[in-house]
CSV table of N, CA and C in Angstrom, one decimal:
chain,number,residue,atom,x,y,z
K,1,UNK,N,-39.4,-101.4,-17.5
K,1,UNK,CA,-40.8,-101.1,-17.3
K,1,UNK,C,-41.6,-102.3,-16.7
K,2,UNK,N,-41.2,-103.4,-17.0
K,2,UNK,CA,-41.9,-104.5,-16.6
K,2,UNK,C,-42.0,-104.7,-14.9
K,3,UNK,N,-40.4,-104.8,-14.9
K,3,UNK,CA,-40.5,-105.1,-13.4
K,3,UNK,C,-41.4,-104.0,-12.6
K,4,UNK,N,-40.9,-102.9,-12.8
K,4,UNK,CA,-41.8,-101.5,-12.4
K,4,UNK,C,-43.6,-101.7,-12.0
K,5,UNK,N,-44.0,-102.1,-13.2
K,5,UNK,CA,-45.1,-102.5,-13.8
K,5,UNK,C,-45.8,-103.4,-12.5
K,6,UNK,N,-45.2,-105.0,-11.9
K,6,UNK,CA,-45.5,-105.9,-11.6
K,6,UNK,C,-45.4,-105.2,-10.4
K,7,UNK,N,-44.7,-104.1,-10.0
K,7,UNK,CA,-45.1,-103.9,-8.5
K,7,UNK,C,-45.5,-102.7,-7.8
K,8,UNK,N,-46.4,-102.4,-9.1
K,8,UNK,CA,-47.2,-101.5,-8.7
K,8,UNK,C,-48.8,-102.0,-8.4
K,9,UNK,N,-49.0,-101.7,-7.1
K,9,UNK,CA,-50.6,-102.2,-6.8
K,9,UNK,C,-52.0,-101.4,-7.8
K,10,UNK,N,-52.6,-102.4,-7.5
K,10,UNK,CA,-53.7,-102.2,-9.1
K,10,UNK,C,-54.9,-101.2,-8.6
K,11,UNK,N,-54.8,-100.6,-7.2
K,11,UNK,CA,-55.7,-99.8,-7.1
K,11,UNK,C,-55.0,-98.4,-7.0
K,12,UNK,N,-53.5,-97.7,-7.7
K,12,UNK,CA,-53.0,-96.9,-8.3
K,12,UNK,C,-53.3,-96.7,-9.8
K,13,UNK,N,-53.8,-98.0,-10.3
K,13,UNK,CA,-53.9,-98.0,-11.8
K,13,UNK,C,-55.3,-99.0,-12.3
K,14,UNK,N,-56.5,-98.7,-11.9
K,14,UNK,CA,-57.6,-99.4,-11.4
K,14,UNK,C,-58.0,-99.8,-13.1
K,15,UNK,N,-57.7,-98.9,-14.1
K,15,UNK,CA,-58.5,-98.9,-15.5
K,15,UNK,C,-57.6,-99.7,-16.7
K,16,UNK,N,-56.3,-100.1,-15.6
K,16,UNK,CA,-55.0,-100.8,-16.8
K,16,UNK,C,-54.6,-102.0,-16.1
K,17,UNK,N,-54.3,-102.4,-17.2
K,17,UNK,CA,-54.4,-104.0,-17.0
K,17,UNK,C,-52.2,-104.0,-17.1
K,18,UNK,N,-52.1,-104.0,-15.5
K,18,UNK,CA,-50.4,-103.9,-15.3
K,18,UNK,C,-49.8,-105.2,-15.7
K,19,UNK,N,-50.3,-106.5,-15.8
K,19,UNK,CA,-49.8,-107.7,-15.8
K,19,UNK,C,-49.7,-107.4,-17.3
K,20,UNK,N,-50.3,-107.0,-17.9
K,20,UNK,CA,-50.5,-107.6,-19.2
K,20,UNK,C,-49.2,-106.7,-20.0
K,21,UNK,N,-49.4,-105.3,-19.9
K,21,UNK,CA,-48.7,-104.5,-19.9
K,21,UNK,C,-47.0,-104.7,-19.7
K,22,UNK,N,-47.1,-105.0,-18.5
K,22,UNK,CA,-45.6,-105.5,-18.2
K,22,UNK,C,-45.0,-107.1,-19.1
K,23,UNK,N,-45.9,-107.4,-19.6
K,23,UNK,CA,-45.8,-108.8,-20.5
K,23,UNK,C,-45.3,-108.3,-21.6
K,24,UNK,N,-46.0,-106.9,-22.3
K,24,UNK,CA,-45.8,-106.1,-23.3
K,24,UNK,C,-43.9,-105.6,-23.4
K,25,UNK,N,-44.0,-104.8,-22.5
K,25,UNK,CA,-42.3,-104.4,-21.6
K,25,UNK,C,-41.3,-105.1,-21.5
K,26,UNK,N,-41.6,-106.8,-21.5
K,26,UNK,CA,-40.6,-107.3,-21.0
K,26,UNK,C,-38.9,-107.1,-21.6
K,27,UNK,N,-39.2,-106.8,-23.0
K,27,UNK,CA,-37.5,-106.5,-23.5
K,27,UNK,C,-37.3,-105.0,-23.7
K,28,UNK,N,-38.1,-103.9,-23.0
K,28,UNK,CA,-37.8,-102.7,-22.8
K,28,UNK,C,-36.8,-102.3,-22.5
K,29,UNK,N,-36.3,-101.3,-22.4
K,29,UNK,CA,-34.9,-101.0,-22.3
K,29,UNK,C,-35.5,-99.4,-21.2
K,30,UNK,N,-36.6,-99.0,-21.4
K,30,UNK,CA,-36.6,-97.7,-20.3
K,30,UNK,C,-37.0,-98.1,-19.0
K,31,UNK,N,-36.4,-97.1,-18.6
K,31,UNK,CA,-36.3,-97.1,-17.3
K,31,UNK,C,-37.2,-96.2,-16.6
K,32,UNK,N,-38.0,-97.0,-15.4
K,32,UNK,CA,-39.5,-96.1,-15.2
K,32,UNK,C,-39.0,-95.5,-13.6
K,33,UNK,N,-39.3,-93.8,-13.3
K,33,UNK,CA,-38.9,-93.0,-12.5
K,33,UNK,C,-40.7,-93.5,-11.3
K,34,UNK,N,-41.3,-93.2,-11.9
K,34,UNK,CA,-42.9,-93.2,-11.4
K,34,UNK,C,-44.1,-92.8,-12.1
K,35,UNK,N,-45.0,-93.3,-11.2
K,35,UNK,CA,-46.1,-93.2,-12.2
K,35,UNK,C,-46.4,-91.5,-11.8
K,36,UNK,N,-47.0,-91.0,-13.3
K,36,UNK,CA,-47.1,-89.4,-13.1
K,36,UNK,C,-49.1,-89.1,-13.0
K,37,UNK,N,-49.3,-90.4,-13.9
K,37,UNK,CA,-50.8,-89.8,-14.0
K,37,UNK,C,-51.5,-91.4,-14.0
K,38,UNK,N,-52.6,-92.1,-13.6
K,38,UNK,CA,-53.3,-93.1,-14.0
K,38,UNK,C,-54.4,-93.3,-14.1
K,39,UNK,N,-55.0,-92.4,-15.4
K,39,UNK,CA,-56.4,-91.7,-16.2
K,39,UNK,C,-56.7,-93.2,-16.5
K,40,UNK,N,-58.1,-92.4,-16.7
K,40,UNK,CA,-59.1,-93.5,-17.7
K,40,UNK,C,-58.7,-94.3,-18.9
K,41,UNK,N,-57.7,-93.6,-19.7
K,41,UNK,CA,-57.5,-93.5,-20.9
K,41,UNK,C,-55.7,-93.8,-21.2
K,42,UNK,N,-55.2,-93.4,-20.6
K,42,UNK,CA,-53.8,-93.7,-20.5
K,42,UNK,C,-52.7,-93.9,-19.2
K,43,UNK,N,-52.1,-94.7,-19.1
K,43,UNK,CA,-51.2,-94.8,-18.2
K,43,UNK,C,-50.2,-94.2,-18.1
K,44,UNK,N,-49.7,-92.7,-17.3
K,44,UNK,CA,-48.4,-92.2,-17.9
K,44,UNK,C,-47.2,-92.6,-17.0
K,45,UNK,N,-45.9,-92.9,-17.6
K,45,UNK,CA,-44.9,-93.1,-16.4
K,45,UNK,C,-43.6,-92.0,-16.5
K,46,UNK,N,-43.1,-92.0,-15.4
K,46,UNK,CA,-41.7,-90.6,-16.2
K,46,UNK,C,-40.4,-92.0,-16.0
K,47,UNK,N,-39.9,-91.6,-17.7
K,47,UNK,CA,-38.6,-92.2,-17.7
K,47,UNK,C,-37.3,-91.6,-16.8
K,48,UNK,N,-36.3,-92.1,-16.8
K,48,UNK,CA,-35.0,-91.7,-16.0
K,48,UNK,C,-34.6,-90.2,-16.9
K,49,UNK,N,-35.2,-90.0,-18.7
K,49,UNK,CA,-34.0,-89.5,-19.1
K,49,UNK,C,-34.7,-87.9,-19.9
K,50,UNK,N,-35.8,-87.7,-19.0
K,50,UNK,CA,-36.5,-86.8,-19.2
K,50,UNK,C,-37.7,-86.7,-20.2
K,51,UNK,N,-38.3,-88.0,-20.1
K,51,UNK,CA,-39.7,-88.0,-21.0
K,51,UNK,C,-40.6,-89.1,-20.3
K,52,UNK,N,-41.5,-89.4,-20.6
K,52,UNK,CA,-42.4,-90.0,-20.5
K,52,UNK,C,-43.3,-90.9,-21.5
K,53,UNK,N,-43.6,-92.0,-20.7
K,53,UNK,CA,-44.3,-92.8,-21.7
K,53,UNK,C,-45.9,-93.4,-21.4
K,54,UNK,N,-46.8,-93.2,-22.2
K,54,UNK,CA,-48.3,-93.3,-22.1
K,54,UNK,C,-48.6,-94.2,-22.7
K,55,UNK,N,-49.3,-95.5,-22.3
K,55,UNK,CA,-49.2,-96.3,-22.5
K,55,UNK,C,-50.8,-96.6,-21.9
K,56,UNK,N,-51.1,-97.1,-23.1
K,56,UNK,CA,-53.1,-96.9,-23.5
K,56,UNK,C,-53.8,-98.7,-23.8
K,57,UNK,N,-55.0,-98.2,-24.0
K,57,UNK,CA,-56.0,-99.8,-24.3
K,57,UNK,C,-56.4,-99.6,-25.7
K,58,UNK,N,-56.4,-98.3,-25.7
K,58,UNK,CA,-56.9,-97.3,-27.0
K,58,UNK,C,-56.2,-96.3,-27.5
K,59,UNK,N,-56.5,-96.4,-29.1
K,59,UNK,CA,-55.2,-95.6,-29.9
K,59,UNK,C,-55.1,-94.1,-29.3
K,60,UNK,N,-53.7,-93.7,-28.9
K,60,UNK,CA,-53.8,-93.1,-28.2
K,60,UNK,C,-53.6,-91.4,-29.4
K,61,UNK,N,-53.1,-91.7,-30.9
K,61,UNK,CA,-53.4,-90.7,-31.3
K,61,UNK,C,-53.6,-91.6,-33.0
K,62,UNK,N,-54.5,-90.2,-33.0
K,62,UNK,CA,-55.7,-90.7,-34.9
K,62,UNK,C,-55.6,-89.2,-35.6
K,63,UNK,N,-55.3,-89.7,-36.8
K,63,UNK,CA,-55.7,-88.8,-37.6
K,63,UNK,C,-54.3,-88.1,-37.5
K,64,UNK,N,-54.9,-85.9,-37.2
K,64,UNK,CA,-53.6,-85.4,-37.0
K,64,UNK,C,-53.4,-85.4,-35.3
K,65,UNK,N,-53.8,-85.7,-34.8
K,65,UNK,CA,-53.6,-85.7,-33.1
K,65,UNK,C,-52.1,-85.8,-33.2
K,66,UNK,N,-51.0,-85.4,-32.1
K,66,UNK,CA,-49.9,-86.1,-32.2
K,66,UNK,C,-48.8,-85.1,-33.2
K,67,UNK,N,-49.6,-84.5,-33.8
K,67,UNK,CA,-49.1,-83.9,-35.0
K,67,UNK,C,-49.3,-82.4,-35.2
K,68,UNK,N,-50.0,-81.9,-34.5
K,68,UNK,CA,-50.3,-80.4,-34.6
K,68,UNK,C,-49.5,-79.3,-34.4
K,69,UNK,N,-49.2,-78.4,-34.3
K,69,UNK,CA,-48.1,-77.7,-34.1
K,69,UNK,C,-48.3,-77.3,-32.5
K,70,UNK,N,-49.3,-77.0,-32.3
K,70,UNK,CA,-49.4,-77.3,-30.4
K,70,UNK,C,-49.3,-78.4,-29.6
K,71,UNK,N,-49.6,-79.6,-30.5
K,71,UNK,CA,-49.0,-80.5,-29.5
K,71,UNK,C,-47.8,-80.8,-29.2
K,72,UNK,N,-47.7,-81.3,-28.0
K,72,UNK,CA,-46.4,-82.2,-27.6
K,72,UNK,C,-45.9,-82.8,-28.6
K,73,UNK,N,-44.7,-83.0,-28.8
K,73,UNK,CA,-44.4,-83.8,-29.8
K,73,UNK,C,-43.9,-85.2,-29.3
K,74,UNK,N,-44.6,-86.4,-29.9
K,74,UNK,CA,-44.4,-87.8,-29.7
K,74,UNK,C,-43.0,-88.0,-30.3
K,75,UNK,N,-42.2,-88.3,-29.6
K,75,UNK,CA,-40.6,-89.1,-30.1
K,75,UNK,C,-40.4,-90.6,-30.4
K,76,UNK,N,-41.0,-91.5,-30.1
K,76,UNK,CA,-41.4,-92.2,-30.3
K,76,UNK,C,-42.6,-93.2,-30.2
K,77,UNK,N,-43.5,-94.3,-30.7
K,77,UNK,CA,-44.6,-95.1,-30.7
K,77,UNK,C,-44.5,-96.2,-30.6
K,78,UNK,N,-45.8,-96.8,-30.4
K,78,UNK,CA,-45.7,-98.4,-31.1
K,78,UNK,C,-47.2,-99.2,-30.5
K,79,UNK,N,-47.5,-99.9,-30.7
K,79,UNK,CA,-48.4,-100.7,-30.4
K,79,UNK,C,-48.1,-102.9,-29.9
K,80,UNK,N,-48.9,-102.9,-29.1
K,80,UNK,CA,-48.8,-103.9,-28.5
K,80,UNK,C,-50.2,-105.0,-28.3
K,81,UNK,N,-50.2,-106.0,-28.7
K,81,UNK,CA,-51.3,-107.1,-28.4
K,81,UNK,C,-51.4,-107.2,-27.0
K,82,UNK,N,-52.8,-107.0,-26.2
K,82,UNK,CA,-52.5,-107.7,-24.7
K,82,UNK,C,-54.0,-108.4,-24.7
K,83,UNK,N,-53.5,-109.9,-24.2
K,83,UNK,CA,-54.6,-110.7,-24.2
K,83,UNK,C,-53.9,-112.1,-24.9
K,84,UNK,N,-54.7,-113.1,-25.2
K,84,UNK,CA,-54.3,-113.9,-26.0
K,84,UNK,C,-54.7,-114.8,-27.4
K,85,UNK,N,-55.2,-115.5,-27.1
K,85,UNK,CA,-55.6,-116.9,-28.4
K,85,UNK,C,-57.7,-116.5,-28.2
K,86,UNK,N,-58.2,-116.0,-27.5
K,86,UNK,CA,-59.6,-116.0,-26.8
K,86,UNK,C,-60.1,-115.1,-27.5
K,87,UNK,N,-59.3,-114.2,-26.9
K,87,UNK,CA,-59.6,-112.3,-27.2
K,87,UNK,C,-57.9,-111.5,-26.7
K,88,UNK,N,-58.0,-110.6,-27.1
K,88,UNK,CA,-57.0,-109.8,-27.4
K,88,UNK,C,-57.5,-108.2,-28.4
K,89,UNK,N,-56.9,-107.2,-27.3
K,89,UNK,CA,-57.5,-105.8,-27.5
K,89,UNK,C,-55.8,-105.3,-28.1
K,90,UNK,N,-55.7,-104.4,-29.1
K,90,UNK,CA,-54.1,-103.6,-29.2
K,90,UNK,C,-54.4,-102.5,-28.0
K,91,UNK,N,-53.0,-102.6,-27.4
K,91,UNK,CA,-52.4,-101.8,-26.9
K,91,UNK,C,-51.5,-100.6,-27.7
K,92,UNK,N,-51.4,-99.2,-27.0
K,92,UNK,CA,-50.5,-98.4,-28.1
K,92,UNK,C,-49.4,-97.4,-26.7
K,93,UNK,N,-48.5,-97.2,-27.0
K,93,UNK,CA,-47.6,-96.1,-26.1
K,93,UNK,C,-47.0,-95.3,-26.9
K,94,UNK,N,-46.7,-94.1,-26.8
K,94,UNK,CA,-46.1,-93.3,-27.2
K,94,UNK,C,-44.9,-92.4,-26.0
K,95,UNK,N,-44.2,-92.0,-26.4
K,95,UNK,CA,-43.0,-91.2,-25.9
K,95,UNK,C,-43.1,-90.1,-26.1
K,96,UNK,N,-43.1,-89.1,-24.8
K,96,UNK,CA,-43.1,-87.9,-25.2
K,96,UNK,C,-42.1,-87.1,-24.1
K,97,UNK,N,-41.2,-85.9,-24.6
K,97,UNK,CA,-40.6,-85.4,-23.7
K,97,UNK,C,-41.1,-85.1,-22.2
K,98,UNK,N,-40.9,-85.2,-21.6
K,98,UNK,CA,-41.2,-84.5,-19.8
K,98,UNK,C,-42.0,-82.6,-19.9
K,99,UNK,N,-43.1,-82.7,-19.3
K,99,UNK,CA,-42.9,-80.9,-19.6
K,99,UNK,C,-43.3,-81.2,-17.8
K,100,UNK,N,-43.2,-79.6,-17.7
K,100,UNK,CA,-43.4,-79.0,-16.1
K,100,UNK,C,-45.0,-78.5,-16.0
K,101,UNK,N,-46.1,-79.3,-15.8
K,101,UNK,CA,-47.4,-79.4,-15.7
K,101,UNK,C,-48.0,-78.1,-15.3
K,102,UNK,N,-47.7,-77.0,-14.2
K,102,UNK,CA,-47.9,-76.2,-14.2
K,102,UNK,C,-48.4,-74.7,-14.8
K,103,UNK,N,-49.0,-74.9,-15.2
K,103,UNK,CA,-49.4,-73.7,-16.6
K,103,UNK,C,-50.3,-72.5,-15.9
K,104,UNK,N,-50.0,-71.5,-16.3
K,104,UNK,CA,-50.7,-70.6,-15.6
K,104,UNK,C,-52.2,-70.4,-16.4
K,105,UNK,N,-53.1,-69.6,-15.6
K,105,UNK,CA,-54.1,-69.3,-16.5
K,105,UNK,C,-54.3,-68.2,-17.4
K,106,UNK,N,-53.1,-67.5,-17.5
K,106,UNK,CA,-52.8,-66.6,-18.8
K,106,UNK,C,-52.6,-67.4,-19.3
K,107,UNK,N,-51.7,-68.4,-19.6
K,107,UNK,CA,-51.3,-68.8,-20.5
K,107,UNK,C,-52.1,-69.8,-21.0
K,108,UNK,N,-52.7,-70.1,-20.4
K,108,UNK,CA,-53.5,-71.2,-20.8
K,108,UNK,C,-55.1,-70.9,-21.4
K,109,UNK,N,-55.3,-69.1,-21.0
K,109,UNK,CA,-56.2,-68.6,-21.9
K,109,UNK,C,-55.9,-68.1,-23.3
K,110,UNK,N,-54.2,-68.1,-23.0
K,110,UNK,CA,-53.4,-67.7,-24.5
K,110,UNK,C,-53.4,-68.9,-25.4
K,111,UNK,N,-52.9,-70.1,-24.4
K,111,UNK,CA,-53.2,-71.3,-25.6
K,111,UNK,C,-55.0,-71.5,-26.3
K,112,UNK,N,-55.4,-71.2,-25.3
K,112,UNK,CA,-57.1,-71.3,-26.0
K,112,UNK,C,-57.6,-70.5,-26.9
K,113,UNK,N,-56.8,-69.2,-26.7
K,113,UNK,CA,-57.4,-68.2,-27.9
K,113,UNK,C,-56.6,-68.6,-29.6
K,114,UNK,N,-55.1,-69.4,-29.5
K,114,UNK,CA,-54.4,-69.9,-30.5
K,114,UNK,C,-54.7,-71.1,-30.9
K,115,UNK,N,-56.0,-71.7,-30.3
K,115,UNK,CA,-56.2,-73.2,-30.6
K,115,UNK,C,-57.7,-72.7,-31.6
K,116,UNK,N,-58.3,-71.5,-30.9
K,116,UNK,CA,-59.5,-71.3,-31.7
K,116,UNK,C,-59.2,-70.8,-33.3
K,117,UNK,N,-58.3,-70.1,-33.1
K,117,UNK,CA,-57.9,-69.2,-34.4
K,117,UNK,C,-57.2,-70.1,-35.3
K,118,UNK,N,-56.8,-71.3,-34.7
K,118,UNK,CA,-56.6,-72.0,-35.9
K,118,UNK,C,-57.5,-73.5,-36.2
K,119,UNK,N,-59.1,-72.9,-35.8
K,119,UNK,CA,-59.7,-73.7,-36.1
K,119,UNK,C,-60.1,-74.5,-35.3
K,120,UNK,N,-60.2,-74.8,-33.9
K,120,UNK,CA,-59.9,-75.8,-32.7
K,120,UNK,C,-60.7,-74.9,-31.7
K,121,UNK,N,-61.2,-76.5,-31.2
K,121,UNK,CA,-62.0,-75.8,-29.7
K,121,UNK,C,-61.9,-76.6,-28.3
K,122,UNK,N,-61.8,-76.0,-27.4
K,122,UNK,CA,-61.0,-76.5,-25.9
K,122,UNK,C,-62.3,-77.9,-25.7
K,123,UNK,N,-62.0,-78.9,-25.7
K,123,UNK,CA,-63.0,-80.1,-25.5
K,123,UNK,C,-63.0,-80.1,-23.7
K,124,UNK,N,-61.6,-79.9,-23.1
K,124,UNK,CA,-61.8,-79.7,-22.0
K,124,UNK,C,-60.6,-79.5,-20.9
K,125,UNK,N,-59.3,-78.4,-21.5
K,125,UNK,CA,-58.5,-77.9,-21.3
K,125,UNK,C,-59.0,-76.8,-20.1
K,126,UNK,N,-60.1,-76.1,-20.5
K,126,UNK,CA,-60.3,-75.3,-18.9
K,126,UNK,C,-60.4,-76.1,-17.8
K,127,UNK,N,-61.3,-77.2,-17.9
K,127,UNK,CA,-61.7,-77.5,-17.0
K,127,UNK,C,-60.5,-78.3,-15.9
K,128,UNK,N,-59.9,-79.2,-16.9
K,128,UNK,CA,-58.4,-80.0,-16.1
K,128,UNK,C,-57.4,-79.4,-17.1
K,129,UNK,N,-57.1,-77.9,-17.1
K,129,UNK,CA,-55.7,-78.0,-17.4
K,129,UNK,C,-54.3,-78.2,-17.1
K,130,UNK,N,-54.2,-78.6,-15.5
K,130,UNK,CA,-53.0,-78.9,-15.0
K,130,UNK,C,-52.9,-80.5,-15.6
K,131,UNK,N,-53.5,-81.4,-16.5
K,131,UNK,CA,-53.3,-82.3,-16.8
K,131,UNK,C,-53.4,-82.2,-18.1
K,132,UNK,N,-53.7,-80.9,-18.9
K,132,UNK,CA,-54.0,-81.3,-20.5
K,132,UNK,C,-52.4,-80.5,-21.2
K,133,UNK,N,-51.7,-79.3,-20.9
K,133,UNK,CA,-51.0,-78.2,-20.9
K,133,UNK,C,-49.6,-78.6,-20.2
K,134,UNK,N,-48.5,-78.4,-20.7
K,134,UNK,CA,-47.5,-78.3,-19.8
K,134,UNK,C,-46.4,-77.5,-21.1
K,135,UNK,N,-45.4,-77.0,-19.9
K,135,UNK,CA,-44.3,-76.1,-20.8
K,135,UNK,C,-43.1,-76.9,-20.8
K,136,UNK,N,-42.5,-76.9,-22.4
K,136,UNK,CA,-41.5,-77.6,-22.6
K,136,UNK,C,-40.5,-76.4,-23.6
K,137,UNK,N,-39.4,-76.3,-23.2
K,137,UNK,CA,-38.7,-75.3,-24.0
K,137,UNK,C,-39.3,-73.7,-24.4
K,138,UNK,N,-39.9,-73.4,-23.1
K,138,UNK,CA,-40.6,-72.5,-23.0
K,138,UNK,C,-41.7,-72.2,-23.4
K,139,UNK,N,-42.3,-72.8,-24.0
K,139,UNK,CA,-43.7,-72.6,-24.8
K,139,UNK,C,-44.6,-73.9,-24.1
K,140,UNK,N,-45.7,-73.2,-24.0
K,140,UNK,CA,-46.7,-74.0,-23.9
K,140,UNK,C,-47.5,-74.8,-24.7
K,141,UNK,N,-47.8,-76.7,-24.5
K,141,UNK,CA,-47.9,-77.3,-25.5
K,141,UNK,C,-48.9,-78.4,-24.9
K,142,UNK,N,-50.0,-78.6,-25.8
K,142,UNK,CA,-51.2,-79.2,-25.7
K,142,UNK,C,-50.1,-81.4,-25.4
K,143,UNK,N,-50.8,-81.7,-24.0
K,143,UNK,CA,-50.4,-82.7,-23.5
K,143,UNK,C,-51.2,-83.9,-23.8
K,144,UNK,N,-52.2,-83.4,-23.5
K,144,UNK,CA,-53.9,-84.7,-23.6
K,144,UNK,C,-54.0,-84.4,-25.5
K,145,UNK,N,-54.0,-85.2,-26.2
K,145,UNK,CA,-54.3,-84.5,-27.5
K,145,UNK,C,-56.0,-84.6,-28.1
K,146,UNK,N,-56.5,-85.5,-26.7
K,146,UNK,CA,-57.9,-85.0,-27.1
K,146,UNK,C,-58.7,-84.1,-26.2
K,147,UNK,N,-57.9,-83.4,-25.6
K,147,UNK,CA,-58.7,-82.4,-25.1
K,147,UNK,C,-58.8,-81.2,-25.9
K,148,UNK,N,-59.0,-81.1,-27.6
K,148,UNK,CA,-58.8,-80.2,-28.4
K,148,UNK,C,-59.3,-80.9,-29.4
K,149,UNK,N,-60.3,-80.0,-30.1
K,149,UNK,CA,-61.3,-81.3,-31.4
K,149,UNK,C,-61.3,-79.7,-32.5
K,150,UNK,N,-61.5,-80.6,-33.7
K,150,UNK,CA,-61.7,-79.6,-34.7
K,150,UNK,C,-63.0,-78.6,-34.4
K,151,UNK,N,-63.2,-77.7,-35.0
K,151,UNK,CA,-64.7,-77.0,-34.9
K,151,UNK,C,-65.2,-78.0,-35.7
């Protein structure tokens, strides 16, 4: 990830701080394919071995986020210091399998009518759902885990 990291130019990833990051990575062992998304909020990359890793300034899941039966399921975590002796913010990444981003809008009005009924309201899955939704093992599974907030 590191090396990856250091040569990617900073106006693909304008909101993350890649030096610092890759400082984080240095004894990583994954291997980064490309960057897939580089949001406000998280940096996502696709590993070689069919998942991805998001890699944030801010915790990237609280509470039950992470944990719901519609979300994605996180395979692995962890958190990271970036900064130094001055100031220093945690860093957090999580691992999640690869899904195929594509979701239709049946289905994606299907996921919204099973998010309400168990309590849950679309924070902003209509609006960007080719970035919140993706299908993994056939089923469709909430990606962004805050684009979905309790009632």
């Amino acid at each position: 990830i590191s090396q990856f990291l250091r040569e990617v130019p900073s106006y693909k990833a304008p909101f993350h701080p890649l030096a610092e990051y890759a400082k984080a990575f240095e004894n990583s062992s994954y291997k980064v394919l490309k960057i897939v998304d580089a949001g406000s909020e998280s940096l996502v990359l696709e590993l070689e071995d069919e998942r991805v890793i998001k890699i944030s300034q801010g915790e990237i899941f609280t509470d039950e986020r992470g944990r719901r039966k519609f979300d994605l399921p996180i395979l692995d975590s962890g958190s990271f210091c970036i900064g130094g002796v001055d100031f220093s913010v945690d860093g957090y990444y999580i691992i999640q399998p690869k899904v195929y981003m594509n979701v239709s809008a049946e289905d994606t009005q299907e996921f919204v009518a099973m998010i309400k009924a168990a309590g849950y309201e679309d924070a902003d899955i209509g609006y960007a759902r080719q970035k919140q939704l993706g299908y993994w093992k056939g089923a469709v599974y909430l990606v962004d885990y805050n684009s979905v907030r309790r009632k």
